Amino acid sequence: MIVRVLGSAAGGGVPQWNCACRNCAAARAGKQPRRSQSAIAVSAGGGRWILVNCSPDIAAQVEYFAPLQPTTQRGTPIAGMLFTDANVDHIGGLSVLRQQGDHRFIIRSSQTVREIAQAQPAFAPFTQPPHAWLDVPLNAPCAPYDDGDPVGRDLRVRAFPVPGVTPGYDGRRTITGAAVAYEVSTVNGRTAVFAPVFSAFTPDLKDAIRRAAIAFLDGSFFDDDEMIRQGLSGKRARALGHLPVGGDDGTLANLETRSRVIFTHLNNSNPMLDADSSAAAAVKRAGAEIAYDGLEITLE
């Protein structure tokens, strides 16, 4: 299985177009890496690819990664998508793919995410033929849809709910299926976990991380109040549906695994973006990593 980080930032990317915070200024000055919005590409062998989320930056991300570029006059190696939530930074790329022609995407998400997307004119066409937008069975393997489905034939996928809220445009409702995580496994059993959005740990999430060779986890915020302290927003991380990485009850304090843990979906306020910060040092001491655009991992 090949795993490629297409984008590692939360909504707006780094730098964010309307922000001059410390991290955005550093990225503009070339002192920190620029980051596009969060998405990951997964393939069993490099021919067909599944996207774990599809950010509004998808067009540029395709141009930076040749295996996702078309090999015919009209076409794409992207066969399908797995959506963890309905936030615009994770499903907004569908509006970029609106000129898809006759290509058929097989999309999977929770019923909650599908219903939210279906109510939005920019995303609704992808719930109709020729596409197939399927509700993932929670806590059970996805069944194959047909011979064109990259899930079930090449890879095994299990979705499970994690605590979270629906997007701000949907009222931030606390409802099952607002956020899900995915275990993606090869036929020989090597597993990657994708959980870029969650507001608390559950036994199922902890168990999945322990079993995984690699786990991509929610790295949106290091501190619950970091945006408040920086004068960027009056909102706390948990109110937005994200468990902070730091703190006595944050993600680092809950990790009990020797798996390779990589934090992604980093907000521009996050001090972890500064490699010289105490937050970045805490991540390193824990044996974890911080994702970056272009990170690529192969699980044999």
Coordinates of C-alpha atoms in Angstrom, one line a residue:
M1 CA 0.0 0.0 0.0
I2 CA 1.2 3.4 -1.0
V3 CA 0.1 6.4 1.2
R4 CA 0.8 10.0 -0.1
V5 CA 0.0 13.1 1.9
L6 CA -1.5 15.5 -0.6
G7 CA -2.2 18.2 1.9
S8 CA -1.4 18.5 5.7
A9 CA -3.2 21.7 6.8
A10 CA -6.6 22.5 8.1
G11 CA -9.1 24.8 6.4
G12 CA -7.5 27.6 4.5
G13 CA -4.0 26.1 4.4
V14 CA -0.8 27.7 5.5
P15 CA -0.4 30.5 4.7
Q16 CA -4.1 31.3 4.9
W17 CA -5.1 34.0 2.4
N18 CA -6.4 36.4 4.9
C19 CA -4.1 35.7 7.9
A20 CA -0.8 37.3 8.9
C21 CA -0.3 35.2 12.1
R22 CA 3.2 34.0 13.0
N23 CA 3.0 30.8 11.1
C24 CA 1.4 32.3 8.0
A25 CA 4.0 35.0 7.9
A26 CA 6.8 32.4 8.3
A27 CA 5.4 30.3 5.5
R28 CA 5.2 33.4 3.2
A29 CA 8.8 34.2 4.0
G30 CA 10.0 30.7 3.3
K31 CA 10.9 30.0 6.9
Q32 CA 8.2 27.2 7.2
P33 CA 6.8 24.9 4.6
R34 CA 3.7 25.9 2.8
R35 CA 0.8 23.5 3.3
S36 CA -2.3 22.8 1.3
Q37 CA -5.6 21.6 2.8
S38 CA -5.8 18.1 4.2
A39 CA -6.1 15.1 1.9
I40 CA -4.4 11.7 1.5
A41 CA -4.1 9.4 -1.5
V42 CA -4.0 5.7 -1.0
S43 CA -3.2 2.9 -3.6
A44 CA -2.7 -0.8 -3.4
G45 CA -0.1 -0.7 -6.1
G46 CA 0.1 2.7 -7.7
G47 CA -2.4 2.2 -10.6
R48 CA -5.8 3.3 -9.0
W49 CA -6.1 5.6 -6.1
I50 CA -8.5 6.4 -3.4
L51 CA -8.6 9.8 -1.8
V52 CA -9.2 10.1 1.9
N53 CA -11.0 13.4 1.8
C54 CA -10.9 15.8 -1.2
S55 CA -9.8 19.3 -0.4
P56 CA -10.5 22.5 -2.4
D57 CA -6.8 22.3 -3.3
I58 CA -7.2 19.0 -5.2
A59 CA -6.3 20.5 -8.7
A60 CA -2.9 21.8 -7.5
Q61 CA -2.3 18.6 -5.5
V62 CA -2.8 16.5 -8.6
E63 CA -0.3 18.6 -10.5
Y64 CA 2.3 18.1 -7.7
F65 CA 1.8 14.3 -7.8
A66 CA 2.3 12.7 -11.2
P67 CA 0.5 9.4 -10.4
L68 CA -2.8 11.2 -10.0
Q69 CA -2.5 13.0 -13.4
P70 CA -4.5 11.7 -16.4
T71 CA -2.9 9.3 -18.8
T72 CA -5.6 9.6 -21.4
Q73 CA -7.1 12.7 -23.1
R74 CA -9.9 12.7 -20.5
G75 CA -9.6 10.6 -17.4
T76 CA -8.1 10.2 -13.9
P77 CA -6.5 7.5 -11.9
I78 CA -8.7 8.6 -8.9
A79 CA -11.3 5.8 -8.6
G80 CA -13.0 6.8 -5.4
M81 CA -13.0 8.7 -2.1
L82 CA -13.5 8.1 1.6
F83 CA -14.8 11.1 3.5
T84 CA -14.2 11.4 7.2
D85 CA -16.5 14.4 7.7
A86 CA -18.4 17.1 5.8
N87 CA -16.2 20.0 6.5
V88 CA -15.6 22.1 3.4
D89 CA -11.8 21.6 3.6
H90 CA -12.5 17.8 3.3
I91 CA -15.3 17.6 0.7
G92 CA -14.9 21.0 -1.0
G93 CA -12.7 19.5 -3.8
L94 CA -15.8 18.0 -5.3
S95 CA -16.8 21.4 -6.6
V96 CA -13.4 21.6 -8.3
L97 CA -14.1 18.2 -10.0
R98 CA -17.5 19.3 -11.3
Q99 CA -16.3 19.0 -14.9
Q100 CA -15.8 15.3 -14.5
G101 CA -17.4 14.3 -17.7
D102 CA -18.3 10.6 -17.8
H103 CA -15.9 9.6 -15.1
R104 CA -17.5 7.6 -12.3
F105 CA -16.4 8.2 -8.7
I106 CA -17.3 5.7 -6.0
I107 CA -17.6 7.7 -2.8
R108 CA -18.0 6.4 0.7
S109 CA -19.0 8.3 3.9
S110 CA -21.3 8.0 6.8
Q111 CA -25.0 8.5 6.1
T112 CA -24.8 11.8 8.1
V113 CA -22.0 13.1 5.8
R114 CA -23.8 12.1 2.6
E115 CA -27.0 13.8 3.7
I116 CA -25.2 17.0 4.6
A117 CA -23.4 17.0 1.2
Q118 CA -26.6 16.1 -0.7
A119 CA -28.2 19.2 0.6
Q120 CA -25.4 21.4 -0.9
P121 CA -25.9 22.2 -4.7
A122 CA -22.1 22.1 -5.3
F123 CA -21.8 18.5 -4.0
A124 CA -25.2 17.0 -4.7
P125 CA -24.4 15.9 -8.3
F126 CA -21.9 13.4 -6.9
T127 CA -24.7 11.6 -5.1
Q128 CA -26.3 10.9 -8.5
P129 CA -25.3 8.6 -11.4
P130 CA -22.9 8.0 -13.0
H131 CA -21.4 8.3 -9.5
A132 CA -22.1 6.0 -6.5
W133 CA -22.1 7.6 -3.1
L134 CA -22.4 4.8 -0.6
D135 CA -23.1 4.9 3.1
V136 CA -20.3 3.0 4.9
P137 CA -21.4 0.4 7.4
L138 CA -20.0 1.5 10.7
N139 CA -17.8 -1.1 12.5
A140 CA -18.0 -3.5 9.6
P141 CA -15.9 -4.0 6.4
C142 CA -17.1 -2.2 3.3
A143 CA -18.5 -4.6 0.7
P144 CA -17.3 -4.4 -2.9
Y145 CA -19.7 -2.4 -5.2
D146 CA -18.6 -3.8 -8.6
D147 CA -15.5 -4.7 -10.5
G148 CA -14.5 -1.0 -10.9
D149 CA -14.5 -0.5 -7.1
P150 CA -11.0 -0.1 -5.6
V151 CA -12.3 -1.0 -2.2
G152 CA -13.0 -4.7 -1.6
R153 CA -10.8 -5.9 -4.5
D154 CA -7.5 -4.3 -3.7
L155 CA -7.9 -2.9 -0.2
R156 CA -10.0 -3.7 2.8
V157 CA -11.7 -0.8 4.6
R158 CA -13.5 -0.5 7.9
A159 CA -15.1 2.7 9.1
F160 CA -15.9 3.4 12.7
P161 CA -17.5 6.5 14.3
V162 CA -15.4 8.9 16.4
P163 CA -16.7 11.8 18.5
G164 CA -17.1 15.0 16.5
V165 CA -19.6 17.6 15.3
T166 CA -21.0 18.5 11.9
P167 CA -19.6 21.6 10.1
G168 CA -20.4 25.1 11.1
Y169 CA -22.6 25.5 8.1
D170 CA -24.7 22.6 9.5
G171 CA -24.9 24.0 13.0
R172 CA -22.1 21.9 14.7
R173 CA -24.5 19.2 15.6
T174 CA -23.3 16.3 17.8
I175 CA -24.5 13.3 16.0
T176 CA -23.3 9.8 15.2
G177 CA -21.5 9.8 11.9
A178 CA -20.5 13.5 12.0
A179 CA -16.9 12.2 12.0
V180 CA -15.6 8.7 11.2
A181 CA -12.2 7.1 11.0
Y182 CA -11.0 4.5 8.6
E183 CA -8.8 1.4 8.8
V184 CA -7.4 0.6 5.4
S185 CA -5.7 -2.7 5.0
T186 CA -3.8 -4.6 2.3
V187 CA -4.7 -8.2 1.6
N188 CA -1.6 -9.2 3.6
G189 CA -2.9 -7.3 6.7
R190 CA -0.8 -4.2 6.8
T191 CA -3.0 -1.4 8.1
A192 CA -3.1 2.4 8.1
V193 CA -5.6 4.4 10.2
F194 CA -6.9 7.7 9.0
A195 CA -8.5 9.9 11.8
P196 CA -7.9 13.5 10.9
V197 CA -10.9 14.7 12.8
F198 CA -12.0 13.6 16.3
S199 CA -12.9 15.4 19.6
A200 CA -12.1 12.5 22.0
F201 CA -10.6 9.1 22.2
T202 CA -12.7 6.0 22.2
P203 CA -11.7 2.4 22.9
D204 CA -12.2 1.5 19.2
L205 CA -9.9 4.4 18.1
K206 CA -7.2 3.4 20.6
D207 CA -7.4 -0.3 19.5
A208 CA -7.2 0.7 15.8
I209 CA -4.1 2.8 16.4
R210 CA -2.4 -0.1 18.3
R211 CA -3.1 -2.4 15.4
A212 CA -1.9 0.0 12.7
A213 CA 1.5 0.2 11.0
I214 CA 0.8 3.9 10.6
A215 CA -1.9 6.2 12.0
F216 CA -2.7 9.7 10.7
L217 CA -4.3 11.6 13.6
D218 CA -6.0 14.9 14.2
G219 CA -3.3 17.5 14.7
S220 CA -5.5 20.6 14.2
F221 CA -4.6 22.3 17.5
F222 CA -1.9 21.8 20.1
D223 CA -3.8 23.7 22.8
D224 CA -7.5 24.0 23.3
D225 CA -7.4 27.9 23.6
E226 CA -4.6 28.6 21.1
M227 CA -6.7 30.7 18.8
I228 CA -8.1 32.7 21.6
R229 CA -4.6 33.4 23.0
Q230 CA -3.4 34.5 19.6
G231 CA -6.4 36.8 19.0
L232 CA -7.4 34.8 15.9
S233 CA -10.8 33.6 17.1
G234 CA -13.0 33.2 20.2
K235 CA -13.4 29.5 19.5
R236 CA -11.8 26.6 21.4
A237 CA -10.5 23.5 19.7
R238 CA -13.0 21.2 21.3
A239 CA -15.9 23.4 20.4
L240 CA -14.9 22.9 16.8
G241 CA -14.7 19.1 17.2
H242 CA -11.0 18.6 17.6
L243 CA -9.1 17.1 20.5
P244 CA -5.9 19.1 21.2
V245 CA -2.6 17.3 20.8
G246 CA -1.1 18.7 24.0
G247 CA -2.4 19.0 27.5
D248 CA -3.0 16.6 30.3
D249 CA -5.9 14.9 28.5
G250 CA -4.8 15.6 24.9
T251 CA -3.8 13.1 22.2
L252 CA -0.2 12.8 23.3
A253 CA -1.3 11.9 26.8
N254 CA -3.6 9.2 25.4
L255 CA -1.2 7.5 23.0
E256 CA -0.4 3.9 24.1
T257 CA 1.2 2.5 20.9
R258 CA 4.4 1.7 19.1
S259 CA 2.7 2.4 15.8
R260 CA 4.0 5.2 13.6
V261 CA 1.8 8.2 14.5
I262 CA 1.7 11.2 12.2
F263 CA -0.3 14.3 13.0
T264 CA -2.1 16.0 10.0
H265 CA -4.9 18.6 9.4
L266 CA -2.8 21.3 11.2
N267 CA -4.4 24.7 11.7
N268 CA -2.4 27.8 10.9
S269 CA -2.5 28.7 14.7
N270 CA -0.8 25.5 15.7
P271 CA 2.6 26.0 17.3
M272 CA 3.6 22.5 16.1
L273 CA 4.2 24.1 12.7
D274 CA 7.3 25.8 14.1
A275 CA 10.0 23.1 14.2
D276 CA 11.8 25.0 17.0
S277 CA 8.7 25.3 19.3
S278 CA 8.2 23.4 22.5
A279 CA 5.0 21.9 21.0
A280 CA 7.0 20.4 18.1
A281 CA 9.6 19.1 20.7
A282 CA 6.8 17.4 22.7
V283 CA 5.6 15.6 19.6
K284 CA 9.1 14.4 18.9
R285 CA 9.7 13.2 22.5
A286 CA 6.5 11.2 22.2
G287 CA 7.9 9.4 19.1
A288 CA 5.3 11.0 16.8
E289 CA 5.7 13.0 13.6
I290 CA 4.1 16.0 11.9
A291 CA 2.9 15.5 8.4
Y292 CA 3.9 17.6 5.5
D293 CA 2.7 17.9 1.9
G294 CA 4.4 15.3 -0.2
L295 CA 5.1 12.8 2.6
E296 CA 5.0 9.3 1.0
I297 CA 5.0 6.0 2.8
T298 CA 5.0 2.5 1.4
L299 CA 3.7 -0.4 3.5
E300 CA 5.1 -3.7 2.1

